[in-house]
mmCIF file of C-alpha atoms and ligand atoms in Angstrom:
data_model
loop_
_atom_site.group_PDB
_atom_site.id
_atom_site.type_symbol
_atom_site.label_atom_id
_atom_site.label_comp_id
_atom_site.label_asym_id
_atom_site.label_seq_id
_atom_site.Cartn_x
_atom_site.Cartn_y
_atom_site.Cartn_z
ATOM 1 C CA MET X 1 0.000 0.000 0.000
ATOM 2 C CA THR X 2 1.241 3.486 -0.899
ATOM 3 C CA ARG X 3 0.060 6.294 1.345
ATOM 4 C CA ILE X 4 0.259 9.937 0.272
ATOM 5 C CA LEU X 5 -0.384 13.017 2.409
ATOM 6 C CA GLY X 6 -2.104 15.704 0.320
ATOM 7 C CA ILE X 7 -2.025 19.428 1.138
ATOM 8 C CA GLU X 8 -4.294 22.015 -0.524
ATOM 9 C CA THR X 9 -4.284 25.788 0.086
ATOM 10 C CA SER X 10 -4.876 27.248 -3.394
ATOM 11 C CA CYS X 11 -7.848 29.448 -2.460
ATOM 12 C CA ASP X 12 -10.020 29.661 0.651
ATOM 13 C CA GLU X 13 -10.033 26.069 1.901
ATOM 14 C CA THR X 14 -7.244 24.790 4.141
ATOM 15 C CA ALA X 15 -7.175 21.056 3.524
ATOM 16 C CA ALA X 16 -5.138 17.924 4.210
ATOM 17 C CA ALA X 17 -5.875 14.265 3.466
ATOM 18 C CA VAL X 18 -4.301 10.836 3.387
ATOM 19 C CA VAL X 19 -5.126 8.652 0.378
ATOM 20 C CA ALA X 20 -3.883 5.123 -0.305
ATOM 21 C CA ASP X 21 -3.017 3.917 -3.810
ATOM 22 C CA GLY X 22 -4.656 6.883 -5.551
ATOM 23 C CA ILE X 23 -8.238 5.826 -4.791
ATOM 24 C CA ASP X 24 -8.719 4.922 -1.151
ATOM 25 C CA ASP X 25 -9.508 7.984 0.973
ATOM 26 C CA ARG X 26 -8.274 7.403 4.562
ATOM 27 C CA SER X 27 -9.002 10.956 5.710
ATOM 28 C CA ASN X 28 -10.165 14.207 4.131
ATOM 29 C CA VAL X 29 -10.057 17.238 6.438
ATOM 30 C CA ILE X 30 -11.196 20.658 5.211
ATOM 31 C CA ALA X 31 -11.342 23.981 7.083
ATOM 32 C CA SER X 32 -13.449 26.357 5.065
ATOM 33 C CA GLN X 33 -12.954 30.125 5.358
ATOM 34 C CA PHE X 34 -16.444 31.163 4.129
ATOM 35 C CA ASP X 35 -17.089 33.063 7.361
ATOM 36 C CA LEU X 36 -13.914 35.162 6.936
ATOM 37 C CA HIS X 37 -14.691 36.285 3.365
ATOM 38 C CA ALA X 38 -18.509 36.493 3.356
ATOM 39 C CA LYS X 39 -18.710 40.164 4.357
ATOM 40 C CA TYR X 40 -16.420 41.120 1.423
ATOM 41 C CA GLY X 41 -18.550 39.188 -1.089
ATOM 42 C CA GLY X 42 -15.522 37.237 -2.365
ATOM 43 C CA VAL X 43 -12.178 35.762 -1.354
ATOM 44 C CA VAL X 44 -9.636 38.305 -0.029
ATOM 45 C CA PRO X 45 -6.174 36.843 -0.873
ATOM 46 C CA GLU X 46 -4.321 38.242 2.168
ATOM 47 C CA ILE X 47 -6.981 36.990 4.590
ATOM 48 C CA ALA X 48 -6.918 33.557 2.907
ATOM 49 C CA ALA X 49 -3.122 33.268 3.219
ATOM 50 C CA ARG X 50 -3.142 34.350 6.866
ATOM 51 C CA ALA X 51 -5.875 31.835 7.747
ATOM 52 C CA HIS X 52 -3.922 29.034 6.006
ATOM 53 C CA ILE X 53 -0.873 29.870 8.180
ATOM 54 C CA GLU X 54 -2.971 29.727 11.338
ATOM 55 C CA ARG X 55 -4.797 26.493 10.486
ATOM 56 C CA LEU X 56 -2.614 24.271 8.315
ATOM 57 C CA ASP X 57 -0.510 22.590 11.059
ATOM 58 C CA SER X 58 -3.521 21.368 12.998
ATOM 59 C CA ILE X 59 -5.388 20.323 9.809
ATOM 60 C CA ILE X 60 -2.404 18.149 8.792
ATOM 61 C CA GLU X 61 -2.236 16.632 12.291
ATOM 62 C CA GLU X 62 -5.969 15.921 12.139
ATOM 63 C CA ALA X 63 -5.690 14.275 8.698
ATOM 64 C CA LEU X 64 -2.873 11.983 9.888
ATOM 65 C CA ALA X 65 -4.723 11.117 13.113
ATOM 66 C CA ALA X 66 -8.014 10.384 11.286
ATOM 67 C CA ALA X 67 -6.142 8.109 8.847
ATOM 68 C CA LYS X 68 -4.307 6.426 11.779
ATOM 69 C CA CYS X 69 -1.109 7.081 9.894
ATOM 70 C CA SER X 70 2.174 8.293 11.412
ATOM 71 C CA PRO X 71 4.521 10.508 9.379
ATOM 72 C CA ALA X 72 6.915 7.541 9.155
ATOM 73 C CA GLU X 73 4.228 5.462 7.406
ATOM 74 C CA LEU X 74 3.771 8.013 4.603
ATOM 75 C CA ASP X 75 5.327 7.322 1.207
ATOM 76 C CA ALA X 76 5.237 10.916 -0.059
ATOM 77 C CA ILE X 77 3.800 14.399 0.426
ATOM 78 C CA ALA X 78 1.773 15.907 -2.423
ATOM 79 C CA VAL X 79 0.937 19.597 -2.560
ATOM 80 C CA THR X 80 -1.038 21.880 -4.874
ATOM 81 C CA ASN X 81 1.478 24.313 -6.362
ATOM 82 C CA ARG X 82 -0.773 25.728 -9.133
ATOM 83 C CA PRO X 83 -3.070 27.376 -10.156
ATOM 84 C CA GLY X 84 -4.504 29.628 -7.465
ATOM 85 C CA LEU X 85 -3.768 32.657 -5.311
ATOM 86 C CA VAL X 86 0.017 32.744 -5.103
ATOM 87 C CA GLY X 87 0.132 33.923 -1.472
ATOM 88 C CA ALA X 88 -2.275 31.141 -0.473
ATOM 89 C CA LEU X 89 -0.473 28.454 -2.513
ATOM 90 C CA LEU X 90 2.860 29.430 -0.961
ATOM 91 C CA ILE X 91 1.646 28.476 2.528
ATOM 92 C CA GLY X 92 0.885 24.895 1.435
ATOM 93 C CA VAL X 93 4.028 24.627 -0.680
ATOM 94 C CA THR X 94 6.250 25.879 2.157
ATOM 95 C CA ALA X 95 4.611 23.505 4.663
ATOM 96 C CA ALA X 96 4.999 20.541 2.275
ATOM 97 C CA LYS X 97 8.652 21.339 1.559
ATOM 98 C CA THR X 98 9.397 21.679 5.277
ATOM 99 C CA LEU X 99 7.712 18.360 6.137
ATOM 100 C CA SER X 100 9.362 16.624 3.174
ATOM 101 C CA TRP X 101 12.773 17.720 4.474
ATOM 102 C CA ALA X 102 12.021 17.101 8.169
ATOM 103 C CA TRP X 103 10.409 13.673 7.672
ATOM 104 C CA GLY X 104 12.673 12.579 4.808
ATOM 105 C CA LYS X 105 9.726 11.952 2.449
ATOM 106 C CA PRO X 106 9.591 12.603 -1.316
ATOM 107 C CA LEU X 107 7.736 15.727 -2.471
ATOM 108 C CA VAL X 108 5.199 15.748 -5.321
ATOM 109 C CA ALA X 109 3.702 18.824 -7.049
ATOM 110 C CA VAL X 110 0.067 18.598 -8.183
ATOM 111 C CA ASP X 111 -1.912 20.842 -10.536
ATOM 112 C CA HIS X 112 -5.244 21.710 -8.870
ATOM 113 C CA ILE X 113 -7.310 21.601 -12.087
ATOM 114 C CA ARG X 114 -5.880 18.228 -13.129
ATOM 115 C CA ALA X 115 -6.725 16.970 -9.642
ATOM 116 C CA HIS X 116 -10.356 18.113 -10.147
ATOM 117 C CA ALA X 117 -10.369 16.164 -13.449
ATOM 118 C CA TYR X 118 -9.014 13.081 -11.630
ATOM 119 C CA SER X 119 -11.353 13.362 -8.605
ATOM 120 C CA PRO X 120 -14.246 11.286 -10.101
ATOM 121 C CA ALA X 121 -11.884 8.263 -10.035
ATOM 122 C CA ILE X 122 -11.504 8.326 -6.227
ATOM 123 C CA GLY X 123 -13.222 5.295 -4.742
ATOM 124 C CA LEU X 124 -13.936 3.609 -8.094
ATOM 125 C CA ALA X 125 -13.122 -0.084 -8.371
ATOM 126 C CA THR X 126 -12.067 0.236 -12.031
ATOM 127 C CA VAL X 127 -10.348 3.167 -13.721
ATOM 128 C CA PRO X 128 -12.650 5.356 -15.870
ATOM 129 C CA TRP X 129 -9.934 6.395 -18.349
ATOM 130 C CA PRO X 130 -9.830 7.247 -21.186
ATOM 131 C CA ALA X 131 -12.615 9.748 -20.605
ATOM 132 C CA VAL X 132 -13.808 13.237 -21.333
ATOM 133 C CA ALA X 133 -13.604 15.291 -18.126
ATOM 134 C CA LEU X 134 -15.749 18.360 -17.561
ATOM 135 C CA VAL X 135 -14.103 20.496 -14.865
ATOM 136 C CA VAL X 136 -16.378 23.236 -13.569
ATOM 137 C CA SER X 137 -14.980 25.334 -10.747
ATOM 138 C CA GLY X 138 -14.910 28.925 -9.552
ATOM 139 C CA GLY X 139 -11.890 29.756 -11.695
ATOM 140 C CA HIS X 140 -12.083 27.279 -14.596
ATOM 141 C CA THR X 141 -14.569 25.664 -16.936
ATOM 142 C CA SER X 142 -12.777 23.227 -19.211
ATOM 143 C CA LEU X 143 -13.233 20.028 -21.163
ATOM 144 C CA TYR X 144 -10.287 17.630 -21.175
ATOM 145 C CA PHE X 145 -9.446 14.403 -22.901
ATOM 146 C CA VAL X 146 -7.938 12.328 -20.083
ATOM 147 C CA ARG X 147 -6.015 9.381 -21.558
ATOM 148 C CA ASP X 148 -4.702 8.378 -18.127
ATOM 149 C CA PRO X 149 -4.191 10.288 -14.850
ATOM 150 C CA LEU X 150 -0.963 11.926 -16.075
ATOM 151 C CA THR X 151 -1.872 12.440 -19.753
ATOM 152 C CA ILE X 152 -4.493 15.105 -20.154
ATOM 153 C CA GLU X 153 -5.253 17.239 -23.183
ATOM 154 C CA LEU X 154 -7.328 20.387 -23.378
ATOM 155 C CA LEU X 155 -10.392 20.227 -25.646
ATOM 156 C CA GLY X 156 -12.026 23.540 -24.766
ATOM 157 C CA ALA X 157 -12.218 26.206 -22.057
ATOM 158 C CA THR X 158 -14.153 29.286 -21.120
ATOM 159 C CA THR X 159 -13.369 32.402 -23.094
ATOM 160 C CA ASP X 160 -14.511 34.656 -20.241
ATOM 161 C CA ASP X 161 -16.172 33.759 -16.906
ATOM 162 C CA ALA X 162 -16.008 30.295 -15.365
ATOM 163 C CA ALA X 163 -19.340 28.577 -14.636
ATOM 164 C CA GLY X 164 -18.790 28.879 -10.861
ATOM 165 C CA GLU X 165 -17.951 32.555 -11.265
ATOM 166 C CA ALA X 166 -21.259 33.040 -13.130
ATOM 167 C CA PHE X 167 -23.115 31.285 -10.281
ATOM 168 C CA ASP X 168 -21.345 33.552 -7.762
ATOM 169 C CA LYS X 169 -22.090 36.742 -9.724
ATOM 170 C CA VAL X 170 -25.738 35.813 -10.299
ATOM 171 C CA ALA X 171 -26.075 35.061 -6.571
ATOM 172 C CA SER X 172 -24.719 38.535 -5.879
ATOM 173 C CA ILE X 173 -27.120 40.152 -8.409
ATOM 174 C CA LEU X 174 -30.017 38.293 -6.748
ATOM 175 C CA GLY X 175 -28.823 39.262 -3.246
ATOM 176 C CA LEU X 176 -28.300 35.629 -2.242
ATOM 177 C CA GLY X 177 -24.876 36.072 -0.617
ATOM 178 C CA PHE X 178 -21.552 34.255 -0.842
ATOM 179 C CA PRO X 179 -20.610 31.581 -1.838
ATOM 180 C CA GLY X 180 -23.139 31.817 -4.617
ATOM 181 C CA GLY X 181 -23.362 28.356 -6.171
ATOM 182 C CA PRO X 182 -25.135 26.539 -3.324
ATOM 183 C CA ALA X 183 -27.401 29.596 -2.734
ATOM 184 C CA VAL X 184 -28.508 29.719 -6.394
ATOM 185 C CA GLU X 185 -29.115 25.963 -6.391
ATOM 186 C CA LYS X 186 -31.241 26.207 -3.233
ATOM 187 C CA THR X 187 -33.271 29.174 -4.550
ATOM 188 C CA ALA X 188 -33.758 27.448 -7.924
ATOM 189 C CA ARG X 189 -35.443 24.463 -6.260
ATOM 190 C CA THR X 190 -38.794 26.246 -6.042
ATOM 191 C CA GLY X 191 -38.446 28.020 -9.404
ATOM 192 C CA ASN X 192 -39.698 27.189 -12.885
ATOM 193 C CA PRO X 193 -36.647 26.608 -15.131
ATOM 194 C CA THR X 194 -38.622 27.349 -18.312
ATOM 195 C CA SER X 195 -40.386 30.585 -17.366
ATOM 196 C CA ILE X 196 -37.444 32.802 -18.448
ATOM 197 C CA ASP X 197 -35.507 31.925 -21.579
ATOM 198 C CA PHE X 198 -31.939 32.991 -20.769
ATOM 199 C CA PRO X 199 -29.399 32.729 -23.635
ATOM 200 C CA ARG X 200 -27.497 29.506 -24.256
ATOM 201 C CA THR X 201 -24.147 30.710 -25.612
ATOM 202 C CA MET X 202 -22.749 27.922 -27.777
ATOM 203 C CA LEU X 203 -20.156 30.029 -29.751
ATOM 204 C CA ALA X 204 -19.458 28.302 -33.121
ATOM 205 C CA HIS X 205 -21.710 25.251 -33.572
ATOM 206 C CA ASP X 206 -18.801 22.802 -33.179
ATOM 207 C CA SER X 207 -16.895 24.797 -30.538
ATOM 208 C CA LEU X 208 -15.906 23.147 -27.263
ATOM 209 C CA ASP X 209 -15.185 26.540 -25.686
ATOM 210 C CA PHE X 210 -17.580 28.250 -23.285
ATOM 211 C CA SER X 211 -18.772 31.787 -22.608
ATOM 212 C CA PHE X 212 -20.812 32.689 -19.521
ATOM 213 C CA SER X 213 -20.490 36.465 -19.398
ATOM 214 C CA GLY X 214 -23.563 36.987 -21.641
ATOM 215 C CA ILE X 215 -25.943 35.114 -19.379
ATOM 216 C CA LYS X 216 -24.671 37.009 -16.355
ATOM 217 C CA THR X 217 -25.491 40.291 -18.111
ATOM 218 C CA ALA X 218 -28.881 38.894 -19.193
ATOM 219 C CA VAL X 219 -29.727 38.170 -15.546
ATOM 220 C CA LEU X 220 -28.552 41.655 -14.538
ATOM 221 C CA TYR X 221 -30.797 43.302 -17.178
ATOM 222 C CA HIS X 222 -33.697 41.036 -16.285
ATOM 223 C CA VAL X 223 -33.483 42.170 -12.664
ATOM 224 C CA HIS X 224 -32.689 45.871 -13.044
ATOM 225 C CA GLY X 225 -33.603 46.738 -16.624
ATOM 226 C CA PRO X 226 -31.089 47.473 -19.450
ATOM 227 C CA GLY X 227 -28.345 49.932 -18.500
ATOM 228 C CA ARG X 228 -29.065 49.807 -14.767
ATOM 229 C CA THR X 229 -27.222 47.892 -12.096
ATOM 230 C CA THR X 230 -29.302 48.695 -9.015
ATOM 231 C CA GLY X 231 -32.903 49.227 -7.953
ATOM 232 C CA GLY X 232 -34.657 46.177 -9.336
ATOM 233 C CA LEU X 233 -34.518 43.574 -6.612
ATOM 234 C CA GLU X 234 -37.283 45.068 -4.468
ATOM 235 C CA ARG X 235 -39.778 44.604 -7.354
ATOM 236 C CA LEU X 236 -39.213 40.850 -7.319
ATOM 237 C CA SER X 237 -41.270 38.366 -5.322
ATOM 238 C CA PRO X 238 -39.616 35.246 -3.841
ATOM 239 C CA GLN X 239 -41.194 33.304 -6.745
ATOM 240 C CA ASN X 240 -39.655 35.718 -9.310
ATOM 241 C CA LEU X 241 -36.248 35.206 -7.678
ATOM 242 C CA ALA X 242 -36.649 31.426 -7.746
ATOM 243 C CA ASP X 243 -37.667 31.517 -11.430
ATOM 244 C CA ILE X 244 -34.609 33.612 -12.344
ATOM 245 C CA ALA X 245 -32.285 31.282 -10.413
ATOM 246 C CA ALA X 246 -33.881 28.206 -12.010
ATOM 247 C CA GLY X 247 -33.802 29.732 -15.524
ATOM 248 C CA PHE X 248 -30.156 30.748 -15.153
ATOM 249 C CA GLN X 249 -29.147 27.344 -13.789
ATOM 250 C CA ALA X 250 -31.008 25.517 -16.573
ATOM 251 C CA ALA X 251 -29.294 27.596 -19.278
ATOM 252 C CA VAL X 252 -25.789 27.019 -17.862
ATOM 253 C CA ILE X 253 -26.425 23.294 -17.416
ATOM 254 C CA GLU X 254 -27.799 22.878 -20.940
ATOM 255 C CA VAL X 255 -24.604 24.372 -22.399
ATOM 256 C CA LEU X 256 -22.369 22.225 -20.162
ATOM 257 C CA VAL X 257 -24.237 19.030 -21.086
ATOM 258 C CA ARG X 258 -24.369 19.745 -24.838
ATOM 259 C CA LYS X 259 -20.663 20.533 -25.038
ATOM 260 C CA THR X 260 -19.668 17.506 -22.947
ATOM 261 C CA LEU X 261 -21.622 15.240 -25.309
ATOM 262 C CA LEU X 262 -19.986 16.961 -28.275
ATOM 263 C CA ALA X 263 -16.543 16.341 -26.738
ATOM 264 C CA VAL X 264 -17.405 12.677 -26.195
ATOM 265 C CA LYS X 265 -18.485 12.373 -29.829
ATOM 266 C CA ARG X 266 -15.354 14.173 -31.056
ATOM 267 C CA THR X 267 -12.944 11.989 -29.043
ATOM 268 C CA GLY X 268 -14.791 8.710 -29.522
ATOM 269 C CA VAL X 269 -14.497 7.738 -25.846
ATOM 270 C CA ARG X 270 -17.406 6.036 -24.058
ATOM 271 C CA THR X 271 -16.988 7.681 -20.636
ATOM 272 C CA ALA X 272 -17.608 11.176 -19.265
ATOM 273 C CA VAL X 273 -16.572 12.371 -15.802
ATOM 274 C CA LEU X 274 -17.467 15.512 -13.870
ATOM 275 C CA GLY X 275 -15.409 17.384 -11.247
ATOM 276 C CA GLY X 276 -14.927 20.819 -9.644
ATOM 277 C CA GLY X 277 -16.993 22.881 -7.219
ATOM 278 C CA VAL X 278 -19.982 23.286 -9.564
ATOM 279 C CA ALA X 279 -20.099 19.468 -9.837
ATOM 280 C CA ALA X 280 -21.709 19.630 -6.370
ATOM 281 C CA ASN X 281 -24.829 20.967 -8.128
ATOM 282 C CA ARG X 282 -27.370 18.145 -8.062
ATOM 283 C CA THR X 283 -29.307 19.389 -11.084
ATOM 284 C CA LEU X 284 -26.104 19.360 -13.162
ATOM 285 C CA ARG X 285 -25.136 15.883 -11.918
ATOM 286 C CA GLU X 286 -28.590 14.536 -12.780
ATOM 287 C CA ALA X 287 -28.737 16.252 -16.194
ATOM 288 C CA LEU X 288 -25.333 14.934 -17.271
ATOM 289 C CA SER X 289 -26.054 11.496 -15.861
ATOM 290 C CA THR X 290 -29.363 11.299 -17.765
ATOM 291 C CA ALA X 291 -27.797 12.560 -21.005
ATOM 292 C CA CYS X 292 -24.991 9.977 -20.756
ATOM 293 C CA LEU X 293 -27.454 7.198 -20.003
ATOM 294 C CA GLN X 294 -29.457 8.102 -23.125
ATOM 295 C CA LYS X 295 -26.265 7.837 -25.218
ATOM 296 C CA GLN X 296 -25.224 4.620 -23.436
ATOM 297 C CA LEU X 297 -22.108 6.260 -22.028
ATOM 298 C CA SER X 298 -20.542 5.591 -18.632
ATOM 299 C CA PHE X 299 -20.711 8.581 -16.331
ATOM 300 C CA HIS X 300 -18.937 9.299 -13.055
ATOM 301 C CA ALA X 301 -19.419 12.489 -11.069
ATOM 302 C CA ALA X 302 -16.877 13.170 -8.332
ATOM 303 C CA PRO X 303 -18.326 12.116 -4.960
ATOM 304 C CA MET X 304 -19.692 15.206 -3.178
ATOM 305 C CA ALA X 305 -16.774 15.324 -0.703
ATOM 306 C CA TYR X 306 -14.309 15.799 -3.582
ATOM 307 C CA CYS X 307 -16.200 18.419 -5.644
ATOM 308 C CA THR X 308 -15.305 21.664 -3.890
ATOM 309 C CA ASP X 309 -11.671 22.146 -2.949
ATOM 310 C CA ASN X 310 -10.155 19.287 -0.968
ATOM 311 C CA ALA X 311 -6.798 17.606 -0.425
ATOM 312 C CA ALA X 312 -7.937 14.034 -1.121
ATOM 313 C CA MET X 313 -7.874 14.751 -4.864
ATOM 314 C CA ILE X 314 -4.343 16.179 -4.468
ATOM 315 C CA ALA X 315 -3.098 13.084 -2.623
ATOM 316 C CA ALA X 316 -4.916 10.815 -5.100
ATOM 317 C CA LEU X 317 -3.381 12.337 -8.227
ATOM 318 C CA GLY X 318 -0.095 12.800 -6.315
ATOM 319 C CA TYR X 319 0.075 8.994 -6.033
ATOM 320 C CA HIS X 320 0.314 8.664 -9.829
ATOM 321 C CA HIS X 321 3.082 11.282 -10.037
ATOM 322 C CA PHE X 322 4.906 9.456 -7.225
ATOM 323 C CA VAL X 323 4.750 5.973 -8.743
ATOM 324 C CA HIS X 324 5.959 7.416 -12.074
ATOM 325 C CA GLY X 325 8.948 8.976 -10.316
ATOM 326 C CA ASP X 326 7.716 12.476 -11.104
ATOM 327 C CA LEU X 327 9.054 14.151 -7.948
ATOM 328 C CA ALA X 328 9.555 17.820 -7.050
ATOM 329 C CA GLY X 329 12.626 19.363 -5.455
ATOM 330 C CA LEU X 330 12.864 21.687 -2.468
ATOM 331 C CA ASP X 331 13.063 24.556 -4.975
ATOM 332 C CA LEU X 332 9.368 23.962 -5.850
ATOM 333 C CA ASP X 333 7.534 27.239 -6.462
ATOM 334 C CA ALA X 334 3.883 28.342 -6.567
ATOM 335 C CA HIS X 335 2.278 29.567 -9.811
ATOM 336 C CA CYS X 336 -1.015 31.345 -10.402
ATOM 337 C CA VAL X 337 -1.568 29.699 -13.818
ATOM 338 C CA PRO X 338 -2.334 26.015 -14.511
ATOM 339 C CA GLU X 339 0.167 23.648 -16.033
ATOM 340 C CA ARG X 340 -0.225 23.915 -19.786
ATOM 341 C CA ALA X 341 -2.326 21.031 -21.103
ATOM 342 C CA SER X 342 -1.458 20.345 -24.723
ATOM 343 C CA ALA X 343 -4.274 21.317 -27.067
ATOM 344 C CA ILE X 344 -5.589 18.219 -28.748
ATOM 345 C CA SER X 345 -5.264 17.727 -32.475
ATOM 346 C CA ASN X 346 -7.478 15.492 -34.585
ATOM 347 C CA GLN X 347 -4.541 13.211 -35.418
ATOM 348 C CA THR X 348 -4.055 12.274 -31.779
ATOM 349 C CA LEU X 349 -7.680 11.247 -31.133
ATOM 350 C CA PRO X 350 -8.563 7.562 -30.898
ATOM 351 C CA SER X 351 -10.857 6.358 -33.661
ATOM 352 C CA ALA X 352 -14.552 6.444 -32.778
HETATM 353 O O1 KG4 M 1 -13.537 23.909 -7.169
HETATM 354 P P1 KG4 M 1 -13.936 24.994 -6.247
HETATM 355 O O2 KG4 M 1 -14.221 24.635 -4.814
HETATM 356 O O3 KG4 M 1 -12.858 26.129 -6.221
HETATM 357 C C1 KG4 M 1 -12.126 26.494 -7.369
HETATM 358 O O4 KG4 M 1 -11.181 25.730 -7.734
HETATM 359 O O5 KG4 M 1 -12.510 27.518 -7.965
HETATM 360 O O6 KG4 M 1 -15.214 25.695 -6.901
HETATM 361 C C2 KG4 M 1 -15.861 26.742 -6.249
HETATM 362 C C3 KG4 M 1 -17.039 27.161 -7.089
HETATM 363 C C4 KG4 M 1 -17.697 28.432 -6.598
HETATM 364 O O7 KG4 M 1 -17.873 29.306 -7.697
HETATM 365 C C5 KG4 M 1 -19.027 27.936 -6.045
HETATM 366 O O8 KG4 M 1 -20.069 28.898 -6.114
HETATM 367 C C6 KG4 M 1 -19.302 26.754 -6.949
HETATM 368 O O9 KG4 M 1 -18.036 26.134 -7.092
HETATM 369 N N1 KG4 M 1 -20.272 25.813 -6.352
HETATM 370 C C7 KG4 M 1 -21.474 25.535 -6.890
HETATM 371 C C8 KG4 M 1 -22.122 24.667 -5.974
HETATM 372 N N2 KG4 M 1 -21.269 24.432 -4.928
HETATM 373 C C9 KG4 M 1 -20.135 25.149 -5.185
HETATM 374 N N3 KG4 M 1 -22.065 25.962 -8.020
HETATM 375 C C10 KG4 M 1 -23.298 25.503 -8.282
HETATM 376 N N4 KG4 M 1 -24.003 24.702 -7.459
HETATM 377 C C11 KG4 M 1 -23.446 24.248 -6.303
HETATM 378 N N5 KG4 M 1 -24.133 23.441 -5.495
HETATM 379 ZN ZN1 ZN M 2 -10.981 23.947 -7.135
#
C-alpha cells in the first residue's frame, strides 16, 4: 500500500488528506474560510493566506490522526502548487517542503485543475480512463481528454467567466450572498426553469469553448432593466427570484451538457466524468447522468466530498506522479496559472 499526504491551500479552503493507492480515501479534512470572506462578497487573498498559516498545522495533524497514519508510514507528500492565489499556494508549498525535508519523504507537485479532473476516479473499483472530463470550478470551466491520470489534453475552455464565477455573480445580483453556487441551487429548487428563456451561448456550432459572461449580463438586465445595475430587486417576489435562479441554472447546465456530449463524440471515448466545485450541483449531476445514459455512455461524477476544494484529490493524483517517479525538489515554487495542457489535435484522437 502506498500512502500519500495531500495538502491544498490554493484558495479559501485549508485542507489535508491521506489517500492510499490513488483511490482509497483514509481521511479528508477541510477547514473552510467562508465566514472570513462572506462580508467582502468574495475571497480576499491576504486573509486567505493568513488563515492558512494559522490552520494548516492542525489540519495536517488531524488528517494523519483520522487516517491512523504516522509521518513515518507516509510514502510521499503531495501539494497543490498551481493554479490559485500565489500567497495562499505558498503556505501549502512551504509547509509541504518543510515536512518533506524534516520527515525525509519525497515531495510531489500537483496541478489543482488536473486533480479536479481526476477526482471522479476516487473510490472507483475500475479506472474510468480514457474519458472526457468536464471540470467546472470557480476559476475554470474546461473540457479535457484524459487518456490516463498523467496524460491530459485540453479540448475547450471558457473564453470569459467560469461557470462557478457566473453562479457567484448571479447570486450577488439576486442578493443571495456568498458563496453563490449553493445559494442559487437552493433558490432554484422552487423556481420554474422554463419561465425565463436565458441565452445559451454555444459560440461556433462545433466549438468546445464556453462563454458565460452573456448570461450574467442577461440576468442583470432582467433584474434591473437594461443599463441599470441597481434598484430592481425590491420589485421581485420570492417566486420571481426562484424563477430567475432556475432559468439561469437551466441555461448554464444545458450548455455544459451539450458541449460535454460533443466532446465525447469528437474523441470517440465512451466515458464522461465531472469534477470541480460546480459538480456539487445536483441538477447538473442529474442532467449529465441522464444525457450519458441516453447515449449509453458511462458517467462518473466526483463524490460530493471531492467536488469543492479538498486535499484528497491532491493526494490521489499525487500517487500517480509518485509511482511514475515524477518528484519535485525543495526549490518547488507556486504559480497562479495552470500547467499547460497540450491542445488536442485530430490526429491524436482515438478512432470512434
Ligand atoms: O472547485 P472549487 O471549490 O474552487 C475552485 O477551484 O474555484 O469551486 C468553487 C465554485 C464556486 O464558484 C461555487 O459557487 C461553486 O463552485 N459551487 C457551486 C455549488 N457548490 C459550489 N455551483 C453551483 N451549485 C453548487 N451546489
Ligand atoms: Zn478547485
